[in-house]
């Protein structure tokens, strides 16, 4: 979904208050490179080029992977929890206000940019929705609470419901890290699997009860309050996020060496290949969308969370370079791609013969530019403002005492 996830380059969310020296965790460039591939697959899922269904040999065609690109949204929620635990698990008590400002400073500037770019979509919403829905969506979306309303989740900026869900989970994070977490490897593994199983219960229940009274098994085009609730609201992703936090703890407790990471990574990618090319079309959509593949994703994350020959494949410089911008890419890609084609820019620029590929490149370059000129600079501005504000508060309290 989402860089809807925090950076997996090892760059921790900025701490905005003086604290004891914290040892900087090793960078995880392979996860950053993986995020590039996940984000590009989501782009291709939303805007699939007509020539991608190459059936010369189904095992080497990319289409089956792209066709289930929606599963990588839950992968991003898992990575998000994992990276937060990886970066914060050893820091002691987290100040909630500092943590939330660190998150806001990183996330909201690009979110605001996306809102501005997407104003034509807002005008379209006025035409296709009731006035009540329009004003509710227009208020909820800037406040990042649209994900709490299934019928408004895709209002204005289609994919940003994921960020709304992330923010809800970030609100919980400082208190989740205050819990007494187990340190035994076997217990942490059992927790990951247990959270996965609990997280699947609502989706299995949906299949048996069919509360939306659909005439057929739910698919990606199905509507209904409850299917939208499972797809777009924060609660169904809580267990995946918690599994990510647990996985981050497991990374610290389980001293996996190169061989162990290779086994985990190869097992994860092999299982992903088997599901993609042999099982995906036979499994219920609502379960795949809801995190059925979480154990497979967990193996892949563990396999890439340290030096190994497998990790070096995903840590190549071009993938890592784009990977630092995946949050911008995810947030911008849908509406920007739509605007490019709504305004017929490829035709006007006489590059339609190489479209949609030129559009993909344009979206990636825009995301990298947004990362460099909007996300990072504004993060520093907000971080420095917050530090001055907190220092001023402390000084005022000192003088008052």
mmCIF file of C-alpha atoms in Angstrom:
data_model
loop_
_atom_site.group_PDB
_atom_site.id
_atom_site.type_symbol
_atom_site.label_atom_id
_atom_site.label_comp_id
_atom_site.label_asym_id
_atom_site.label_seq_id
_atom_site.Cartn_x
_atom_site.Cartn_y
_atom_site.Cartn_z
ATOM 1 C CA UNK A 1 0.000 0.000 0.000
ATOM 2 C CA UNK A 2 1.532 2.204 1.206
ATOM 3 C CA UNK A 3 5.109 3.729 1.244
ATOM 4 C CA UNK A 4 2.336 3.628 2.979
ATOM 5 C CA UNK A 5 5.149 1.924 5.130
ATOM 6 C CA UNK A 6 8.079 3.682 6.941
ATOM 7 C CA UNK A 7 11.389 3.639 5.146
ATOM 8 C CA UNK A 8 13.099 0.271 5.154
ATOM 9 C CA UNK A 9 16.486 1.800 4.462
ATOM 10 C CA UNK A 10 17.069 1.678 8.200
ATOM 11 C CA UNK A 11 16.248 5.385 8.494
ATOM 12 C CA UNK A 12 14.232 5.650 11.715
ATOM 13 C CA UNK A 13 11.332 8.020 12.044
ATOM 14 C CA UNK A 14 12.765 11.258 13.344
ATOM 15 C CA UNK A 15 12.848 11.544 17.114
ATOM 16 C CA UNK A 16 12.035 15.104 17.993
ATOM 17 C CA UNK A 17 13.137 15.282 21.625
ATOM 18 C CA UNK A 18 16.574 14.876 23.222
ATOM 19 C CA UNK A 19 16.986 11.308 24.393
ATOM 20 C CA UNK A 20 19.773 8.972 25.430
ATOM 21 C CA UNK A 21 22.048 7.891 22.627
ATOM 22 C CA UNK A 22 20.426 5.144 20.564
ATOM 23 C CA UNK A 23 22.438 2.711 18.491
ATOM 24 C CA UNK A 24 21.441 3.113 14.861
ATOM 25 C CA UNK A 25 20.102 -0.119 13.399
ATOM 26 C CA UNK A 26 21.757 -1.533 10.279
ATOM 27 C CA UNK A 27 20.147 -0.461 7.027
ATOM 28 C CA UNK A 28 17.890 -2.935 5.219
ATOM 29 C CA UNK A 29 18.395 -2.009 1.558
ATOM 30 C CA UNK A 30 16.950 -5.288 0.261
ATOM 31 C CA UNK A 31 13.584 -4.434 1.814
ATOM 32 C CA UNK A 32 13.770 -1.009 0.189
ATOM 33 C CA UNK A 33 14.394 -2.659 -3.166
ATOM 34 C CA UNK A 34 11.561 -5.093 -2.539
ATOM 35 C CA UNK A 35 9.228 -2.182 -1.844
ATOM 36 C CA UNK A 36 10.052 -0.834 -5.299
ATOM 37 C CA UNK A 37 8.887 -4.061 -6.922
ATOM 38 C CA UNK A 38 5.769 -4.222 -4.757
ATOM 39 C CA UNK A 39 4.821 -0.633 -5.553
ATOM 40 C CA UNK A 40 5.398 -1.087 -9.290
ATOM 41 C CA UNK A 41 3.281 -4.240 -9.232
ATOM 42 C CA UNK A 42 0.447 -2.263 -7.628
ATOM 43 C CA UNK A 43 0.799 0.386 -10.351
ATOM 44 C CA UNK A 44 0.555 -2.310 -13.015
ATOM 45 C CA UNK A 45 -2.396 -3.878 -11.195
ATOM 46 C CA UNK A 46 -4.310 -0.609 -11.350
ATOM 47 C CA UNK A 47 -3.247 0.212 -14.909
ATOM 48 C CA UNK A 48 -2.362 -3.031 -16.667
ATOM 49 C CA UNK A 49 -0.841 -2.663 -20.136
ATOM 50 C CA UNK A 50 -2.692 -4.599 -22.787
ATOM 51 C CA UNK A 51 0.378 -6.588 -23.843
ATOM 52 C CA UNK A 52 1.235 -7.911 -20.400
ATOM 53 C CA UNK A 53 -0.819 -11.101 -20.734
ATOM 54 C CA UNK A 54 1.886 -13.068 -22.473
ATOM 55 C CA UNK A 55 0.762 -16.674 -22.597
ATOM 56 C CA UNK A 56 3.739 -18.223 -24.367
ATOM 57 C CA UNK A 57 4.528 -19.921 -21.070
ATOM 58 C CA UNK A 58 2.309 -19.191 -18.049
ATOM 59 C CA UNK A 59 5.127 -19.763 -15.566
ATOM 60 C CA UNK A 60 7.158 -16.839 -16.905
ATOM 61 C CA UNK A 61 4.270 -14.482 -17.634
ATOM 62 C CA UNK A 62 4.064 -11.530 -15.256
ATOM 63 C CA UNK A 63 0.310 -11.273 -15.605
ATOM 64 C CA UNK A 64 -0.671 -13.732 -12.812
ATOM 65 C CA UNK A 65 1.474 -11.741 -10.371
ATOM 66 C CA UNK A 66 0.087 -8.387 -11.497
ATOM 67 C CA UNK A 67 -3.448 -9.775 -11.417
ATOM 68 C CA UNK A 68 -3.172 -10.320 -7.650
ATOM 69 C CA UNK A 69 -1.287 -7.062 -7.057
ATOM 70 C CA UNK A 70 -3.856 -6.074 -4.457
ATOM 71 C CA UNK A 71 -2.324 -8.564 -2.004
ATOM 72 C CA UNK A 72 0.736 -6.350 -1.666
ATOM 73 C CA UNK A 73 -1.271 -3.727 0.200
ATOM 74 C CA UNK A 74 -1.382 -6.078 3.191
ATOM 75 C CA UNK A 75 2.321 -6.780 2.575
ATOM 76 C CA UNK A 76 2.973 -3.060 3.112
ATOM 77 C CA UNK A 77 1.015 -3.102 6.396
ATOM 78 C CA UNK A 78 3.179 -6.021 7.534
ATOM 79 C CA UNK A 79 6.394 -4.230 6.518
ATOM 80 C CA UNK A 80 5.185 -1.069 8.251
ATOM 81 C CA UNK A 81 4.754 -2.828 11.582
ATOM 82 C CA UNK A 82 8.018 -4.695 11.101
ATOM 83 C CA UNK A 83 10.104 -1.575 10.410
ATOM 84 C CA UNK A 84 8.570 0.359 13.303
ATOM 85 C CA UNK A 85 9.388 -2.461 15.731
ATOM 86 C CA UNK A 86 12.833 -2.895 14.173
ATOM 87 C CA UNK A 87 13.629 0.794 14.705
ATOM 88 C CA UNK A 88 11.904 1.433 18.036
ATOM 89 C CA UNK A 89 11.953 -1.831 20.013
ATOM 90 C CA UNK A 90 15.151 -0.955 21.907
ATOM 91 C CA UNK A 91 14.373 2.714 22.578
ATOM 92 C CA UNK A 92 12.403 2.364 25.777
ATOM 93 C CA UNK A 93 9.255 4.411 26.333
ATOM 94 C CA UNK A 94 8.164 6.335 23.248
ATOM 95 C CA UNK A 95 6.758 9.832 23.683
ATOM 96 C CA UNK A 96 3.448 9.667 21.758
ATOM 97 C CA UNK A 97 3.443 13.332 20.704
ATOM 98 C CA UNK A 98 6.985 13.120 19.359
ATOM 99 C CA UNK A 99 6.239 9.911 17.508
ATOM 100 C CA UNK A 100 3.043 11.246 15.951
ATOM 101 C CA UNK A 101 4.718 14.484 14.860
ATOM 102 C CA UNK A 102 7.538 12.441 13.324
ATOM 103 C CA UNK A 103 4.959 10.474 11.339
ATOM 104 C CA UNK A 104 2.954 13.556 10.344
ATOM 105 C CA UNK A 105 6.087 15.402 9.246
ATOM 106 C CA UNK A 106 6.880 12.581 6.853
ATOM 107 C CA UNK A 107 3.424 11.642 5.604
ATOM 108 C CA UNK A 108 1.257 14.717 5.414
ATOM 109 C CA UNK A 109 3.227 17.026 3.043
ATOM 110 C CA UNK A 110 2.999 14.527 0.160
ATOM 111 C CA UNK A 111 -0.592 13.755 1.123
ATOM 112 C CA UNK A 112 -1.366 17.477 0.840
ATOM 113 C CA UNK A 113 0.419 17.618 -2.516
ATOM 114 C CA UNK A 114 -1.706 14.702 -3.716
ATOM 115 C CA UNK A 115 -4.878 16.485 -2.621
ATOM 116 C CA UNK A 116 -3.902 19.586 -4.578
ATOM 117 C CA UNK A 117 -2.995 17.636 -7.712
ATOM 118 C CA UNK A 118 -6.265 15.708 -7.386
ATOM 119 C CA UNK A 119 -8.610 18.721 -7.325
ATOM 120 C CA UNK A 120 -10.091 17.668 -10.727
ATOM 121 C CA UNK A 121 -11.116 14.373 -9.065
ATOM 122 C CA UNK A 122 -12.760 16.330 -6.249
ATOM 123 C CA UNK A 123 -14.836 18.205 -8.829
ATOM 124 C CA UNK A 124 -15.855 14.866 -10.334
ATOM 125 C CA UNK A 125 -16.940 13.623 -6.907
ATOM 126 C CA UNK A 126 -19.411 16.534 -6.766
ATOM 127 C CA UNK A 127 -21.009 15.237 -9.950
ATOM 128 C CA UNK A 128 -21.291 11.562 -8.991
ATOM 129 C CA UNK A 129 -22.076 11.610 -5.252
ATOM 130 C CA UNK A 130 -24.896 12.953 -3.152
ATOM 131 C CA UNK A 131 -24.194 16.337 -1.606
ATOM 132 C CA UNK A 132 -24.166 14.733 1.853
ATOM 133 C CA UNK A 133 -21.546 12.163 0.825
ATOM 134 C CA UNK A 134 -19.532 14.860 -0.931
ATOM 135 C CA UNK A 135 -19.274 17.130 2.097
ATOM 136 C CA UNK A 136 -18.613 14.226 4.442
ATOM 137 C CA UNK A 137 -15.823 13.022 2.156
ATOM 138 C CA UNK A 138 -14.430 16.532 1.678
ATOM 139 C CA UNK A 139 -14.129 16.899 5.454
ATOM 140 C CA UNK A 140 -12.963 13.356 6.254
ATOM 141 C CA UNK A 141 -10.248 13.125 3.607
ATOM 142 C CA UNK A 142 -8.024 16.045 4.739
ATOM 143 C CA UNK A 143 -8.384 14.738 8.299
ATOM 144 C CA UNK A 144 -7.232 11.266 7.203
ATOM 145 C CA UNK A 145 -10.306 9.550 8.621
ATOM 146 C CA UNK A 146 -11.945 8.525 5.336
ATOM 147 C CA UNK A 147 -10.899 4.929 5.953
ATOM 148 C CA UNK A 148 -13.357 4.724 8.839
ATOM 149 C CA UNK A 149 -16.259 5.121 6.407
ATOM 150 C CA UNK A 150 -16.443 2.257 3.888
ATOM 151 C CA UNK A 151 -18.520 4.240 1.386
ATOM 152 C CA UNK A 152 -16.091 7.192 1.507
ATOM 153 C CA UNK A 153 -12.791 5.293 1.646
ATOM 154 C CA UNK A 154 -11.918 5.902 -2.019
ATOM 155 C CA UNK A 155 -13.294 9.465 -2.100
ATOM 156 C CA UNK A 156 -11.180 12.037 -3.968
ATOM 157 C CA UNK A 157 -7.876 10.138 -3.824
ATOM 158 C CA UNK A 158 -8.669 6.522 -4.592
ATOM 159 C CA UNK A 159 -5.769 4.741 -2.897
ATOM 160 C CA UNK A 160 -5.239 6.940 0.156
ATOM 161 C CA UNK A 161 -7.604 4.906 2.309
ATOM 162 C CA UNK A 162 -4.499 2.883 3.135
ATOM 163 C CA UNK A 163 -2.849 5.929 4.694
ATOM 164 C CA UNK A 164 -5.977 6.544 6.739
ATOM 165 C CA UNK A 165 -5.643 2.990 8.070
ATOM 166 C CA UNK A 166 -1.916 3.471 8.722
ATOM 167 C CA UNK A 167 -2.557 6.614 10.759
ATOM 168 C CA UNK A 168 -5.097 4.786 12.914
ATOM 169 C CA UNK A 169 -2.474 2.095 13.602
ATOM 170 C CA UNK A 170 0.210 4.718 14.298
ATOM 171 C CA UNK A 171 -2.026 6.205 16.985
ATOM 172 C CA UNK A 172 -1.876 2.875 18.810
ATOM 173 C CA UNK A 173 1.825 2.228 18.267
ATOM 174 C CA UNK A 174 3.393 4.057 21.265
ATOM 175 C CA UNK A 175 1.181 2.113 23.674
ATOM 176 C CA UNK A 176 1.631 -1.168 21.848
ATOM 177 C CA UNK A 177 5.380 -0.843 22.352
ATOM 178 C CA UNK A 178 4.864 -0.401 26.110
ATOM 179 C CA UNK A 179 3.413 -3.880 26.391
ATOM 180 C CA UNK A 180 5.576 -6.648 27.808
ATOM 181 C CA UNK A 181 6.607 -8.479 24.671
ATOM 182 C CA UNK A 182 7.984 -12.022 24.864
ATOM 183 C CA UNK A 183 11.606 -12.572 23.967
ATOM 184 C CA UNK A 184 11.568 -16.304 23.258
ATOM 185 C CA UNK A 185 11.849 -17.095 19.556
ATOM 186 C CA UNK A 186 9.289 -19.900 19.560
ATOM 187 C CA UNK A 187 6.756 -17.700 21.369
ATOM 188 C CA UNK A 188 7.197 -14.868 18.889
ATOM 189 C CA UNK A 189 6.781 -17.248 15.941
ATOM 190 C CA UNK A 190 3.607 -18.607 17.535
ATOM 191 C CA UNK A 191 2.368 -15.031 18.023
ATOM 192 C CA UNK A 192 2.884 -14.190 14.342
ATOM 193 C CA UNK A 193 0.935 -17.274 13.305
ATOM 194 C CA UNK A 194 -1.733 -16.694 15.958
ATOM 195 C CA UNK A 195 -2.283 -13.074 14.889
ATOM 196 C CA UNK A 196 -2.513 -14.218 11.278
ATOM 197 C CA UNK A 197 -5.150 -16.808 12.217
ATOM 198 C CA UNK A 198 -7.185 -14.316 14.251
ATOM 199 C CA UNK A 199 -6.958 -11.780 11.439
ATOM 200 C CA UNK A 200 -8.470 -14.266 9.011
ATOM 201 C CA UNK A 201 -11.555 -14.918 11.170
ATOM 202 C CA UNK A 202 -13.627 -11.950 9.871
ATOM 203 C CA UNK A 203 -12.908 -12.897 6.259
ATOM 204 C CA UNK A 204 -13.792 -16.556 6.781
ATOM 205 C CA UNK A 205 -16.956 -15.454 8.589
ATOM 206 C CA UNK A 206 -17.850 -13.236 5.645
ATOM 207 C CA UNK A 207 -17.583 -16.180 3.251
ATOM 208 C CA UNK A 208 -19.915 -18.329 5.333
ATOM 209 C CA UNK A 209 -22.473 -15.655 6.247
ATOM 210 C CA UNK A 210 -22.416 -13.559 3.048
ATOM 211 C CA UNK A 211 -23.785 -10.511 4.934
ATOM 212 C CA UNK A 212 -23.965 -8.432 1.734
ATOM 213 C CA UNK A 213 -26.177 -11.127 0.158
ATOM 214 C CA UNK A 214 -24.071 -11.303 -2.976
ATOM 215 C CA UNK A 215 -25.297 -13.717 -5.667
ATOM 216 C CA UNK A 216 -21.761 -15.086 -6.067
ATOM 217 C CA UNK A 217 -18.476 -15.286 -4.181
ATOM 218 C CA UNK A 218 -17.070 -11.791 -3.572
ATOM 219 C CA UNK A 219 -14.429 -10.654 -6.066
ATOM 220 C CA UNK A 220 -12.470 -7.447 -6.620
ATOM 221 C CA UNK A 221 -15.477 -5.807 -8.294
ATOM 222 C CA UNK A 222 -18.007 -6.670 -5.581
ATOM 223 C CA UNK A 223 -19.726 -3.941 -3.604
ATOM 224 C CA UNK A 224 -21.575 -3.964 -0.322
ATOM 225 C CA UNK A 225 -21.006 -2.427 3.086
ATOM 226 C CA UNK A 226 -19.293 -5.421 4.675
ATOM 227 C CA UNK A 227 -16.971 -6.263 1.809
ATOM 228 C CA UNK A 228 -15.931 -2.602 1.729
ATOM 229 C CA UNK A 229 -15.492 -2.676 5.499
ATOM 230 C CA UNK A 230 -13.072 -5.597 5.184
ATOM 231 C CA UNK A 231 -11.196 -3.997 2.295
ATOM 232 C CA UNK A 232 -10.865 -0.374 3.376
ATOM 233 C CA UNK A 233 -11.181 0.175 7.131
ATOM 234 C CA UNK A 234 -8.405 -0.020 9.764
ATOM 235 C CA UNK A 235 -9.701 -2.805 11.994
ATOM 236 C CA UNK A 236 -9.248 -5.692 9.494
ATOM 237 C CA UNK A 237 -5.566 -4.700 9.133
ATOM 238 C CA UNK A 238 -4.835 -4.543 12.863
ATOM 239 C CA UNK A 239 -3.705 -8.172 13.112
ATOM 240 C CA UNK A 240 -1.432 -7.819 10.074
ATOM 241 C CA UNK A 241 0.168 -4.718 11.605
ATOM 242 C CA UNK A 242 0.554 -6.491 14.970
ATOM 243 C CA UNK A 243 2.099 -9.467 13.174
ATOM 244 C CA UNK A 244 4.583 -7.015 11.654
ATOM 245 C CA UNK A 245 5.438 -5.635 15.103
ATOM 246 C CA UNK A 246 5.918 -9.179 16.369
ATOM 247 C CA UNK A 247 8.081 -10.016 13.364
ATOM 248 C CA UNK A 248 10.265 -7.008 14.168
ATOM 249 C CA UNK A 249 10.697 -8.341 17.687
ATOM 250 C CA UNK A 250 11.454 -11.773 16.258
ATOM 251 C CA UNK A 251 14.181 -10.285 14.072
ATOM 252 C CA UNK A 252 15.939 -9.056 17.219
ATOM 253 C CA UNK A 253 15.445 -12.261 19.196
ATOM 254 C CA UNK A 254 16.219 -14.782 16.476
ATOM 255 C CA UNK A 255 19.836 -14.483 15.430
ATOM 256 C CA UNK A 256 19.376 -15.710 11.880
ATOM 257 C CA UNK A 257 22.635 -16.188 10.027
ATOM 258 C CA UNK A 258 23.117 -16.039 6.280
ATOM 259 C CA UNK A 259 22.056 -19.646 5.780
ATOM 260 C CA UNK A 260 18.892 -19.193 7.826
ATOM 261 C CA UNK A 261 17.937 -16.023 5.946
ATOM 262 C CA UNK A 262 18.555 -17.756 2.636
ATOM 263 C CA UNK A 263 16.306 -20.659 3.627
ATOM 264 C CA UNK A 264 13.544 -18.312 4.838
ATOM 265 C CA UNK A 265 13.754 -16.088 1.771
ATOM 266 C CA UNK A 266 13.855 -18.892 -0.782
ATOM 267 C CA UNK A 267 10.973 -20.658 0.994
ATOM 268 C CA UNK A 268 8.949 -17.450 0.973
ATOM 269 C CA UNK A 269 9.543 -16.644 -2.697
ATOM 270 C CA UNK A 270 8.927 -20.258 -3.724
ATOM 271 C CA UNK A 271 5.630 -20.308 -1.831
ATOM 272 C CA UNK A 272 4.672 -16.963 -3.372
ATOM 273 C CA UNK A 273 5.408 -18.293 -6.851
ATOM 274 C CA UNK A 274 3.355 -21.435 -6.216
ATOM 275 C CA UNK A 275 0.358 -19.490 -4.891
ATOM 276 C CA UNK A 276 0.530 -16.953 -7.718
ATOM 277 C CA UNK A 277 0.727 -19.410 -10.580
ATOM 278 C CA UNK A 278 -1.180 -22.399 -9.206
ATOM 279 C CA UNK A 279 -3.586 -21.413 -6.408
ATOM 280 C CA UNK A 280 -4.590 -17.757 -6.629
ATOM 281 C CA UNK A 281 -7.501 -18.265 -9.012
ATOM 282 C CA UNK A 282 -8.853 -21.058 -6.788
ATOM 283 C CA UNK A 283 -8.737 -19.203 -3.455
ATOM 284 C CA UNK A 284 -11.471 -16.828 -2.206
ATOM 285 C CA UNK A 285 -10.648 -13.237 -3.133
ATOM 286 C CA UNK A 286 -11.753 -11.857 0.223
ATOM 287 C CA UNK A 287 -9.285 -14.114 2.044
ATOM 288 C CA UNK A 288 -6.330 -13.339 -0.224
ATOM 289 C CA UNK A 289 -7.068 -9.623 0.078
ATOM 290 C CA UNK A 290 -7.410 -9.989 3.842
ATOM 291 C CA UNK A 291 -3.964 -11.367 4.589
ATOM 292 C CA UNK A 292 -4.044 -15.065 3.734
ATOM 293 C CA UNK A 293 -0.457 -14.830 2.451
ATOM 294 C CA UNK A 294 0.939 -13.127 5.575
ATOM 295 C CA UNK A 295 3.143 -16.115 6.634
ATOM 296 C CA UNK A 296 4.680 -16.151 3.155
ATOM 297 C CA UNK A 297 5.350 -12.417 3.321
ATOM 298 C CA UNK A 298 6.884 -12.875 6.770
ATOM 299 C CA UNK A 299 9.367 -15.423 5.418
ATOM 300 C CA UNK A 300 10.346 -13.036 2.627
ATOM 301 C CA UNK A 301 10.887 -10.167 5.073
ATOM 302 C CA UNK A 302 13.060 -12.303 7.349
ATOM 303 C CA UNK A 303 14.973 -13.559 4.329
ATOM 304 C CA UNK A 304 15.832 -10.030 3.190
ATOM 305 C CA UNK A 305 16.529 -8.519 6.624
ATOM 306 C CA UNK A 306 20.272 -8.899 6.559
ATOM 307 C CA UNK A 307 23.216 -9.583 4.274
ATOM 308 C CA UNK A 308 22.922 -12.636 2.024
ATOM 309 C CA UNK A 309 23.269 -13.483 -1.677
ATOM 310 C CA UNK A 310 19.473 -13.294 -1.993
ATOM 311 C CA UNK A 311 19.297 -9.898 -0.306
ATOM 312 C CA UNK A 312 22.018 -8.541 -2.592
ATOM 313 C CA UNK A 313 19.736 -9.125 -5.594
ATOM 314 C CA UNK A 314 17.108 -6.774 -4.157
ATOM 315 C CA UNK A 315 19.663 -4.281 -2.857
ATOM 316 C CA UNK A 316 20.915 -3.174 -6.271
ATOM 317 C CA UNK A 317 21.195 0.591 -6.540
ATOM 318 C CA UNK A 318 18.343 1.327 -9.017
ATOM 319 C CA UNK A 319 15.814 -0.559 -6.909
ATOM 320 C CA UNK A 320 16.941 1.128 -3.706
ATOM 321 C CA UNK A 321 16.919 4.550 -5.391
ATOM 322 C CA UNK A 322 13.267 4.177 -6.364
ATOM 323 C CA UNK A 323 12.437 2.354 -3.125
ATOM 324 C CA UNK A 324 13.026 5.439 -0.983
ATOM 325 C CA UNK A 325 10.195 7.098 -2.949
ATOM 326 C CA UNK A 326 7.627 4.308 -2.780
ATOM 327 C CA UNK A 327 5.399 6.222 -0.365
ATOM 328 C CA UNK A 328 5.192 9.072 -2.876
ATOM 329 C CA UNK A 329 4.765 6.622 -5.744
ATOM 330 C CA UNK A 330 1.902 4.827 -4.051
ATOM 331 C CA UNK A 331 0.084 8.012 -3.063
ATOM 332 C CA UNK A 332 0.487 9.796 -6.406
ATOM 333 C CA UNK A 333 0.302 7.057 -9.008
ATOM 334 C CA UNK A 334 -3.437 6.480 -9.324
ATOM 335 C CA UNK A 335 -4.736 10.003 -9.731
ATOM 336 C CA UNK A 336 -1.702 11.248 -11.655
ATOM 337 C CA UNK A 337 -1.997 8.402 -14.160
ATOM 338 C CA UNK A 338 -5.708 9.161 -14.522
ATOM 339 C CA UNK A 339 -5.035 12.869 -15.066
ATOM 340 C CA UNK A 340 -2.344 12.159 -17.663
ATOM 341 C CA UNK A 341 -4.882 10.238 -19.717
ATOM 342 C CA UNK A 342 -7.952 12.334 -18.922
ATOM 343 C CA UNK A 343 -6.111 15.300 -20.410
ATOM 344 C CA UNK A 344 -4.678 13.186 -23.280
ATOM 345 C CA UNK A 345 -1.117 14.262 -22.564
ATOM 346 C CA UNK A 346 0.544 11.382 -24.474
ATOM 347 C CA UNK A 347 -1.391 12.393 -27.613
ATOM 348 C CA UNK A 348 -0.621 16.081 -27.142
ATOM 349 C CA UNK A 349 3.068 15.305 -26.669
ATOM 350 C CA UNK A 350 3.032 12.810 -29.576
ATOM 351 C CA UNK A 351 4.351 9.944 -27.442
ATOM 352 C CA UNK A 352 1.234 7.763 -27.523
ATOM 353 C CA UNK A 353 3.153 5.072 -29.406
ATOM 354 C CA UNK A 354 5.188 4.342 -26.263
ATOM 355 C CA UNK A 355 2.324 4.750 -23.838
ATOM 356 C CA UNK A 356 1.487 3.550 -21.167
ATOM 357 C CA UNK A 357 5.186 2.920 -20.538
ATOM 358 C CA UNK A 358 6.045 6.610 -20.821
ATOM 359 C CA UNK A 359 3.271 7.323 -18.309
ATOM 360 C CA UNK A 360 4.726 4.803 -15.857
ATOM 361 C CA UNK A 361 8.126 6.494 -16.157
ATOM 362 C CA UNK A 362 6.552 9.915 -15.652
ATOM 363 C CA UNK A 363 4.759 8.769 -12.499
ATOM 364 C CA UNK A 364 7.952 7.231 -11.064
ATOM 365 C CA UNK A 365 9.975 10.379 -11.818
ATOM 366 C CA UNK A 366 7.276 12.559 -10.260
ATOM 367 C CA UNK A 367 7.355 10.378 -7.136
ATOM 368 C CA UNK A 368 11.140 10.655 -6.887
ATOM 369 C CA UNK A 369 10.874 14.416 -7.322
ATOM 370 C CA UNK A 370 8.188 14.626 -4.639
ATOM 371 C CA UNK A 371 10.424 12.675 -2.283
ATOM 372 C CA UNK A 372 13.379 14.981 -2.892
ATOM 373 C CA UNK A 373 11.665 18.367 -3.080
ATOM 374 C CA UNK A 374 8.557 17.937 -0.908
ATOM 375 C CA UNK A 375 8.644 14.979 1.481
ATOM 376 C CA UNK A 376 12.188 15.259 2.809
ATOM 377 C CA UNK A 377 12.507 19.088 2.998
ATOM 378 C CA UNK A 378 9.101 19.512 4.644
ATOM 379 C CA UNK A 379 9.911 16.710 7.069
ATOM 380 C CA UNK A 380 12.949 18.681 8.211
ATOM 381 C CA UNK A 381 10.968 21.936 8.458
ATOM 382 C CA UNK A 382 8.251 20.370 10.613
ATOM 383 C CA UNK A 383 10.797 18.457 12.681
ATOM 384 C CA UNK A 384 12.753 21.630 13.470
ATOM 385 C CA UNK A 385 9.581 23.579 14.259
ATOM 386 C CA UNK A 386 8.429 20.881 16.656
ATOM 387 C CA UNK A 387 11.813 20.772 18.363
ATOM 388 C CA UNK A 388 11.746 24.547 18.891
ATOM 389 C CA UNK A 389 8.189 24.307 20.209
ATOM 390 C CA UNK A 390 9.039 21.539 22.693
ATOM 391 C CA UNK A 391 12.205 23.351 23.808
ATOM 392 C CA UNK A 392 10.130 26.501 24.349
ATOM 393 C CA UNK A 393 7.635 24.559 26.432
ATOM 394 C CA UNK A 394 10.417 23.130 28.594
ATOM 395 C CA UNK A 395 11.985 26.533 29.074
ATOM 396 C CA UNK A 396 8.636 28.073 30.042
ATOM 397 C CA UNK A 397 8.063 25.249 32.552
ATOM 398 C CA UNK A 398 11.547 25.764 33.985
ATOM 399 C CA UNK A 399 11.001 29.500 34.442
ATOM 400 C CA UNK A 400 7.579 28.925 35.983
ATOM 401 C CA UNK A 401 9.105 26.542 38.485
#
